[in-house]
Amino acid sequence: NIIEKRIIKGKKIEYLIKWKNYDGPDDNTWEPSDTLEGVGDIIKRFEKGLDIGKEKEEVPSEPVEDEEEIFEVENILDKKIMKGKKIEYLIKWKNYDGPDDDTWEPADTLEGVGDIIKQFEKQLEIEKEKEENKLNKANENNDQKHKTIRIAENTGNINGEGEDDNIEKHSETKKEKLHLKKNIVVS
């Protein structure tokens, strides 16, 4: 519910919000009007109440409960962790199709959507595992490239010589040494 309205520096409009399931006066917060997405009807009712109050010199303290619109979660689009480890979800509301209608909502204010949250968290975990697998595979490929270079360096195969060439050269050198030893012993 909207409790009060204020205008800062003649431009910025803020509303004092009483949050559902938060009953203490310290739980009410001032929110800029541009961050209150998907609550246009509530703001209109509040503003209408202000206009009526000006005429009658009375401002209703709260909108009538019967008029309050019920919002139903269609899907969860994103998640963020705020300071103090408070979790918020980006909500796609049923019957509200514009991206401007999606709103960030604290997890503890979302009632009856435990299954949707579980499904979203499971999907996040799957995506996280896929990303980790990609990183691990990339690291393995990178490690394999380094091993290949080290093997090439150790075998002298850096200049494009084939392994077979190196083996033949190594064998020829061994034969020459054996031949020289034989010559030395024979003579």
PDB file of C-alpha atoms in Angstrom:
ATOM      1  CA  ASN A   1       0.000   0.000   0.000  1.00  0.00           C
ATOM      2  CA  ILE A   2       1.057   3.578  -0.555  1.00  0.00           C
ATOM      3  CA  ILE A   3       0.971   5.639   2.621  1.00  0.00           C
ATOM      4  CA  GLU A   4       2.349   8.991   1.551  1.00  0.00           C
ATOM      5  CA  LYS A   5       3.815  10.947  -1.367  1.00  0.00           C
ATOM      6  CA  ARG A   6       6.645  13.478  -1.488  1.00  0.00           C
ATOM      7  CA  ILE A   7       8.321  15.534  -4.192  1.00  0.00           C
ATOM      8  CA  ILE A   8      12.061  16.114  -3.878  1.00  0.00           C
ATOM      9  CA  LYS A   9      13.653  19.220  -5.398  1.00  0.00           C
ATOM     10  CA  GLY A  10      10.462  19.903  -7.312  1.00  0.00           C
ATOM     11  CA  LYS A  11      11.066  16.978  -9.688  1.00  0.00           C
ATOM     12  CA  LYS A  12      11.548  13.545  -8.174  1.00  0.00           C
ATOM     13  CA  ILE A  13       8.391  11.863  -6.860  1.00  0.00           C
ATOM     14  CA  GLU A  14       8.667   9.274  -4.106  1.00  0.00           C
ATOM     15  CA  TYR A  15       6.028   7.209  -2.340  1.00  0.00           C
ATOM     16  CA  LEU A  16       6.129   5.820   1.173  1.00  0.00           C
ATOM     17  CA  ILE A  17       5.377   2.118   0.734  1.00  0.00           C
ATOM     18  CA  LYS A  18       3.958  -0.249   3.317  1.00  0.00           C
ATOM     19  CA  TRP A  19       5.175  -3.688   2.226  1.00  0.00           C
ATOM     20  CA  LYS A  20       2.996  -6.767   2.474  1.00  0.00           C
ATOM     21  CA  ASN A  21       3.882  -8.954   5.503  1.00  0.00           C
ATOM     22  CA  TYR A  22       5.990  -6.150   7.009  1.00  0.00           C
ATOM     23  CA  ASP A  23       3.991  -4.585   9.814  1.00  0.00           C
ATOM     24  CA  GLY A  24       6.523  -2.425  11.650  1.00  0.00           C
ATOM     25  CA  PRO A  25       6.697   1.304  10.855  1.00  0.00           C
ATOM     26  CA  ASP A  26      10.441   0.917  10.266  1.00  0.00           C
ATOM     27  CA  ASP A  27       9.670  -1.547   7.451  1.00  0.00           C
ATOM     28  CA  ASN A  28       7.992   1.187   5.376  1.00  0.00           C
ATOM     29  CA  THR A  29      10.338   2.655   2.742  1.00  0.00           C
ATOM     30  CA  TRP A  30      10.415   5.661   0.438  1.00  0.00           C
ATOM     31  CA  GLU A  31      10.646   4.464  -3.167  1.00  0.00           C
ATOM     32  CA  PRO A  32      11.177   6.613  -6.294  1.00  0.00           C
ATOM     33  CA  SER A  33       8.142   6.466  -8.570  1.00  0.00           C
ATOM     34  CA  ASP A  34      10.258   5.299 -11.527  1.00  0.00           C
ATOM     35  CA  THR A  35      11.199   2.097  -9.642  1.00  0.00           C
ATOM     36  CA  LEU A  36       7.603   1.159  -8.873  1.00  0.00           C
ATOM     37  CA  GLU A  37       6.916  -0.875 -11.982  1.00  0.00           C
ATOM     38  CA  GLY A  38       3.690  -2.794 -12.416  1.00  0.00           C
ATOM     39  CA  VAL A  39       1.816  -0.888  -9.711  1.00  0.00           C
ATOM     40  CA  GLY A  40       0.321   1.864 -11.834  1.00  0.00           C
ATOM     41  CA  ASP A  41      -3.222   1.091 -10.666  1.00  0.00           C
ATOM     42  CA  ILE A  42      -2.219   1.352  -7.006  1.00  0.00           C
ATOM     43  CA  ILE A  43      -0.548   4.714  -7.646  1.00  0.00           C
ATOM     44  CA  LYS A  44      -3.627   5.956  -9.553  1.00  0.00           C
ATOM     45  CA  ARG A  45      -5.907   4.972  -6.663  1.00  0.00           C
ATOM     46  CA  PHE A  46      -3.594   6.693  -4.218  1.00  0.00           C
ATOM     47  CA  GLU A  47      -3.415   9.852  -6.352  1.00  0.00           C
ATOM     48  CA  LYS A  48      -7.193   9.807  -6.758  1.00  0.00           C
ATOM     49  CA  GLY A  49      -7.465   9.627  -2.979  1.00  0.00           C
ATOM     50  CA  LEU A  50      -5.188  12.684  -2.708  1.00  0.00           C
ATOM     51  CA  ASP A  51      -7.416  14.636  -5.097  1.00  0.00           C
ATOM     52  CA  ILE A  52     -10.530  13.696  -3.134  1.00  0.00           C
ATOM     53  CA  GLY A  53      -8.725  14.594   0.087  1.00  0.00           C
ATOM     54  CA  LYS A  54      -7.927  18.059  -1.233  1.00  0.00           C
ATOM     55  CA  GLU A  55     -11.595  18.647  -1.958  1.00  0.00           C
ATOM     56  CA  LYS A  56     -12.802  17.296   1.381  1.00  0.00           C
ATOM     57  CA  GLU A  57      -9.677  18.148   3.409  1.00  0.00           C
ATOM     58  CA  GLU A  58      -9.360  14.420   4.157  1.00  0.00           C
ATOM     59  CA  VAL A  59      -6.849  11.911   2.877  1.00  0.00           C
ATOM     60  CA  PRO A  60      -7.721   8.234   3.290  1.00  0.00           C
ATOM     61  CA  SER A  61      -5.028   6.407   5.246  1.00  0.00           C
ATOM     62  CA  GLU A  62      -5.183   3.262   3.092  1.00  0.00           C
ATOM     63  CA  PRO A  63      -6.932   2.244  -0.122  1.00  0.00           C
ATOM     64  CA  VAL A  64      -9.981   0.044   0.243  1.00  0.00           C
ATOM     65  CA  GLU A  65      -8.929  -3.647   0.444  1.00  0.00           C
ATOM     66  CA  ASP A  66     -11.603  -4.812  -2.007  1.00  0.00           C
ATOM     67  CA  GLU A  67     -10.073  -2.713  -4.792  1.00  0.00           C
ATOM     68  CA  GLU A  68      -6.564  -4.134  -4.395  1.00  0.00           C
ATOM     69  CA  GLU A  69      -5.398  -5.935  -7.507  1.00  0.00           C
ATOM     70  CA  ILE A  70      -3.978  -9.423  -7.103  1.00  0.00           C
ATOM     71  CA  PHE A  71      -0.725 -10.055  -8.954  1.00  0.00           C
ATOM     72  CA  GLU A  72       0.184 -13.595  -9.955  1.00  0.00           C
ATOM     73  CA  VAL A  73       3.719 -14.740 -10.759  1.00  0.00           C
ATOM     74  CA  GLU A  74       4.065 -16.193 -14.234  1.00  0.00           C
ATOM     75  CA  ASN A  75       7.808 -16.754 -14.248  1.00  0.00           C
ATOM     76  CA  ILE A  76      11.087 -15.793 -12.595  1.00  0.00           C
ATOM     77  CA  LEU A  77      13.513 -14.163 -15.020  1.00  0.00           C
ATOM     78  CA  ASP A  78      16.580 -13.375 -12.893  1.00  0.00           C
ATOM     79  CA  LYS A  79      18.005 -13.327  -9.372  1.00  0.00           C
ATOM     80  CA  LYS A  80      20.221 -10.922  -7.452  1.00  0.00           C
ATOM     81  CA  ILE A  81      21.624 -10.853  -3.952  1.00  0.00           C
ATOM     82  CA  MET A  82      21.412  -7.491  -2.252  1.00  0.00           C
ATOM     83  CA  LYS A  83      23.476  -6.162   0.640  1.00  0.00           C
ATOM     84  CA  GLY A  84      22.923  -8.237   3.720  1.00  0.00           C
ATOM     85  CA  LYS A  85      22.384 -11.350   1.579  1.00  0.00           C
ATOM     86  CA  LYS A  86      18.772 -10.387   0.839  1.00  0.00           C
ATOM     87  CA  ILE A  87      17.620 -12.254  -2.285  1.00  0.00           C
ATOM     88  CA  GLU A  88      15.445 -10.614  -4.912  1.00  0.00           C
ATOM     89  CA  TYR A  89      13.907 -12.137  -8.028  1.00  0.00           C
ATOM     90  CA  LEU A  90      12.948 -10.432 -11.268  1.00  0.00           C
ATOM     91  CA  ILE A  91       9.286 -11.376 -11.685  1.00  0.00           C
ATOM     92  CA  LYS A  92       7.293 -11.732 -14.896  1.00  0.00           C
ATOM     93  CA  TRP A  93       3.652 -11.168 -13.886  1.00  0.00           C
ATOM     94  CA  LYS A  94       0.721 -12.989 -15.488  1.00  0.00           C
ATOM     95  CA  ASN A  95      -1.299 -10.781 -17.853  1.00  0.00           C
ATOM     96  CA  TYR A  96       1.526  -8.192 -17.982  1.00  0.00           C
ATOM     97  CA  ASP A  97       3.490  -8.657 -21.167  1.00  0.00           C
ATOM     98  CA  GLY A  98       5.813  -5.659 -21.387  1.00  0.00           C
ATOM     99  CA  PRO A  99       9.363  -5.861 -20.030  1.00  0.00           C
ATOM    100  CA  ASP A 100       8.601  -2.658 -18.101  1.00  0.00           C
ATOM    101  CA  ASP A 101       5.978  -4.631 -16.164  1.00  0.00           C
ATOM    102  CA  ASP A 102       8.617  -7.019 -14.732  1.00  0.00           C
ATOM    103  CA  THR A 103       9.672  -6.097 -11.185  1.00  0.00           C
ATOM    104  CA  TRP A 104      12.359  -7.020  -8.668  1.00  0.00           C
ATOM    105  CA  GLU A 105      10.718  -8.509  -5.582  1.00  0.00           C
ATOM    106  CA  PRO A 106      12.254  -9.648  -2.270  1.00  0.00           C
ATOM    107  CA  ALA A 107      12.105 -13.442  -1.971  1.00  0.00           C
ATOM    108  CA  ASP A 108      10.437 -13.303   1.420  1.00  0.00           C
ATOM    109  CA  THR A 109       7.446 -11.383   0.013  1.00  0.00           C
ATOM    110  CA  LEU A 110       6.659 -13.961  -2.663  1.00  0.00           C
ATOM    111  CA  GLU A 111       3.886 -16.167  -1.326  1.00  0.00           C
ATOM    112  CA  GLY A 112       2.775 -19.450  -2.851  1.00  0.00           C
ATOM    113  CA  VAL A 113       5.484 -19.579  -5.508  1.00  0.00           C
ATOM    114  CA  GLY A 114       7.842 -22.074  -3.878  1.00  0.00           C
ATOM    115  CA  ASP A 115       7.615 -24.443  -6.849  1.00  0.00           C
ATOM    116  CA  ILE A 116       8.428 -21.664  -9.338  1.00  0.00           C
ATOM    117  CA  ILE A 117      11.420 -20.597  -7.215  1.00  0.00           C
ATOM    118  CA  LYS A 118      12.663 -24.216  -6.947  1.00  0.00           C
ATOM    119  CA  GLN A 119      12.343 -24.677 -10.709  1.00  0.00           C
ATOM    120  CA  PHE A 120      14.212 -21.414 -11.355  1.00  0.00           C
ATOM    121  CA  GLU A 121      16.991 -22.300  -8.864  1.00  0.00           C
ATOM    122  CA  LYS A 122      17.340 -25.762 -10.447  1.00  0.00           C
ATOM    123  CA  GLN A 123      17.681 -24.171 -13.896  1.00  0.00           C
ATOM    124  CA  LEU A 124      20.294 -21.736 -12.503  1.00  0.00           C
ATOM    125  CA  GLU A 125      22.261 -24.690 -11.108  1.00  0.00           C
ATOM    126  CA  ILE A 126      22.133 -26.511 -14.463  1.00  0.00           C
ATOM    127  CA  GLU A 127      23.346 -23.390 -16.288  1.00  0.00           C
ATOM    128  CA  LYS A 128      26.113 -22.907 -13.706  1.00  0.00           C
ATOM    129  CA  GLU A 129      27.277 -26.526 -14.201  1.00  0.00           C
ATOM    130  CA  LYS A 130      27.261 -26.100 -17.992  1.00  0.00           C
ATOM    131  CA  GLU A 131      29.361 -22.948 -17.670  1.00  0.00           C
ATOM    132  CA  GLU A 132      31.801 -24.685 -15.313  1.00  0.00           C
ATOM    133  CA  ASN A 133      32.067 -27.624 -17.739  1.00  0.00           C
ATOM    134  CA  LYS A 134      32.847 -25.230 -20.591  1.00  0.00           C
ATOM    135  CA  LEU A 135      35.566 -23.555 -18.507  1.00  0.00           C
ATOM    136  CA  ASN A 136      37.028 -26.921 -17.461  1.00  0.00           C
ATOM    137  CA  LYS A 137      37.041 -28.141 -21.076  1.00  0.00           C
ATOM    138  CA  ALA A 138      38.713 -24.911 -22.212  1.00  0.00           C
ATOM    139  CA  ASN A 139      41.341 -25.318 -19.477  1.00  0.00           C
ATOM    140  CA  GLU A 140      41.913 -28.960 -20.470  1.00  0.00           C
ATOM    141  CA  ASN A 141      42.379 -27.959 -24.113  1.00  0.00           C
ATOM    142  CA  ASN A 142      44.774 -25.215 -23.050  1.00  0.00           C
ATOM    143  CA  ASP A 143      46.722 -27.669 -20.850  1.00  0.00           C
ATOM    144  CA  GLN A 144      46.873 -30.158 -23.758  1.00  0.00           C
ATOM    145  CA  LYS A 145      48.324 -27.471 -26.050  1.00  0.00           C
ATOM    146  CA  HIS A 146      51.014 -26.702 -23.469  1.00  0.00           C
ATOM    147  CA  LYS A 147      51.844 -30.416 -23.121  1.00  0.00           C
ATOM    148  CA  THR A 148      52.164 -30.747 -26.899  1.00  0.00           C
ATOM    149  CA  ILE A 149      54.551 -27.797 -27.001  1.00  0.00           C
ATOM    150  CA  ARG A 150      56.627 -29.261 -24.136  1.00  0.00           C
ATOM    151  CA  ILE A 151      56.808 -32.645 -25.895  1.00  0.00           C
ATOM    152  CA  ALA A 152      57.825 -30.913 -29.119  1.00  0.00           C
ATOM    153  CA  GLU A 153      60.521 -28.979 -27.275  1.00  0.00           C
ATOM    154  CA  ASN A 154      61.848 -32.147 -25.629  1.00  0.00           C
ATOM    155  CA  THR A 155      61.940 -34.100 -28.875  1.00  0.00           C
ATOM    156  CA  GLY A 156      63.371 -31.248 -30.915  1.00  0.00           C
ATOM    157  CA  ASN A 157      60.212 -31.206 -32.980  1.00  0.00           C
ATOM    158  CA  ILE A 158      59.698 -27.433 -32.790  1.00  0.00           C
ATOM    159  CA  ASN A 159      61.009 -26.642 -36.286  1.00  0.00           C
ATOM    160  CA  GLY A 160      58.445 -28.817 -38.012  1.00  0.00           C
ATOM    161  CA  GLU A 161      60.567 -31.975 -38.146  1.00  0.00           C
ATOM    162  CA  GLY A 162      58.529 -35.110 -37.878  1.00  0.00           C
ATOM    163  CA  GLU A 163      59.025 -37.585 -35.036  1.00  0.00           C
ATOM    164  CA  ASP A 164      60.155 -40.232 -37.480  1.00  0.00           C
ATOM    165  CA  ASP A 165      62.964 -37.938 -38.674  1.00  0.00           C
ATOM    166  CA  ASN A 166      64.135 -37.467 -35.092  1.00  0.00           C
ATOM    167  CA  ILE A 167      64.089 -41.198 -34.438  1.00  0.00           C
ATOM    168  CA  GLU A 168      66.100 -41.873 -37.627  1.00  0.00           C
ATOM    169  CA  LYS A 169      68.649 -39.179 -36.752  1.00  0.00           C
ATOM    170  CA  HIS A 170      68.913 -40.535 -33.227  1.00  0.00           C
ATOM    171  CA  SER A 171      69.424 -44.069 -34.567  1.00  0.00           C
ATOM    172  CA  GLU A 172      72.029 -42.923 -37.107  1.00  0.00           C
ATOM    173  CA  THR A 173      73.921 -41.102 -34.419  1.00  0.00           C
ATOM    174  CA  LYS A 174      73.878 -44.201 -32.214  1.00  0.00           C
ATOM    175  CA  LYS A 175      75.105 -46.375 -35.098  1.00  0.00           C
ATOM    176  CA  GLU A 176      77.935 -43.938 -35.820  1.00  0.00           C
ATOM    177  CA  LYS A 177      79.006 -44.028 -32.185  1.00  0.00           C
ATOM    178  CA  LEU A 178      78.913 -47.822 -32.125  1.00  0.00           C
ATOM    179  CA  HIS A 179      80.868 -47.953 -35.376  1.00  0.00           C
ATOM    180  CA  LEU A 180      83.489 -45.574 -33.956  1.00  0.00           C
ATOM    181  CA  LYS A 181      83.794 -47.710 -30.808  1.00  0.00           C
ATOM    182  CA  LYS A 182      84.238 -50.815 -32.959  1.00  0.00           C
ATOM    183  CA  ASN A 183      86.919 -49.071 -34.981  1.00  0.00           C
ATOM    184  CA  ILE A 184      88.722 -48.019 -31.870  1.00  0.00           C
ATOM    185  CA  VAL A 185      88.621 -51.516 -30.393  1.00  0.00           C
ATOM    186  CA  VAL A 186      89.581 -53.240 -33.634  1.00  0.00           C
ATOM    187  CA  SER A 187      92.591 -51.135 -34.363  1.00  0.00           C
TER     188      SER A 187
END
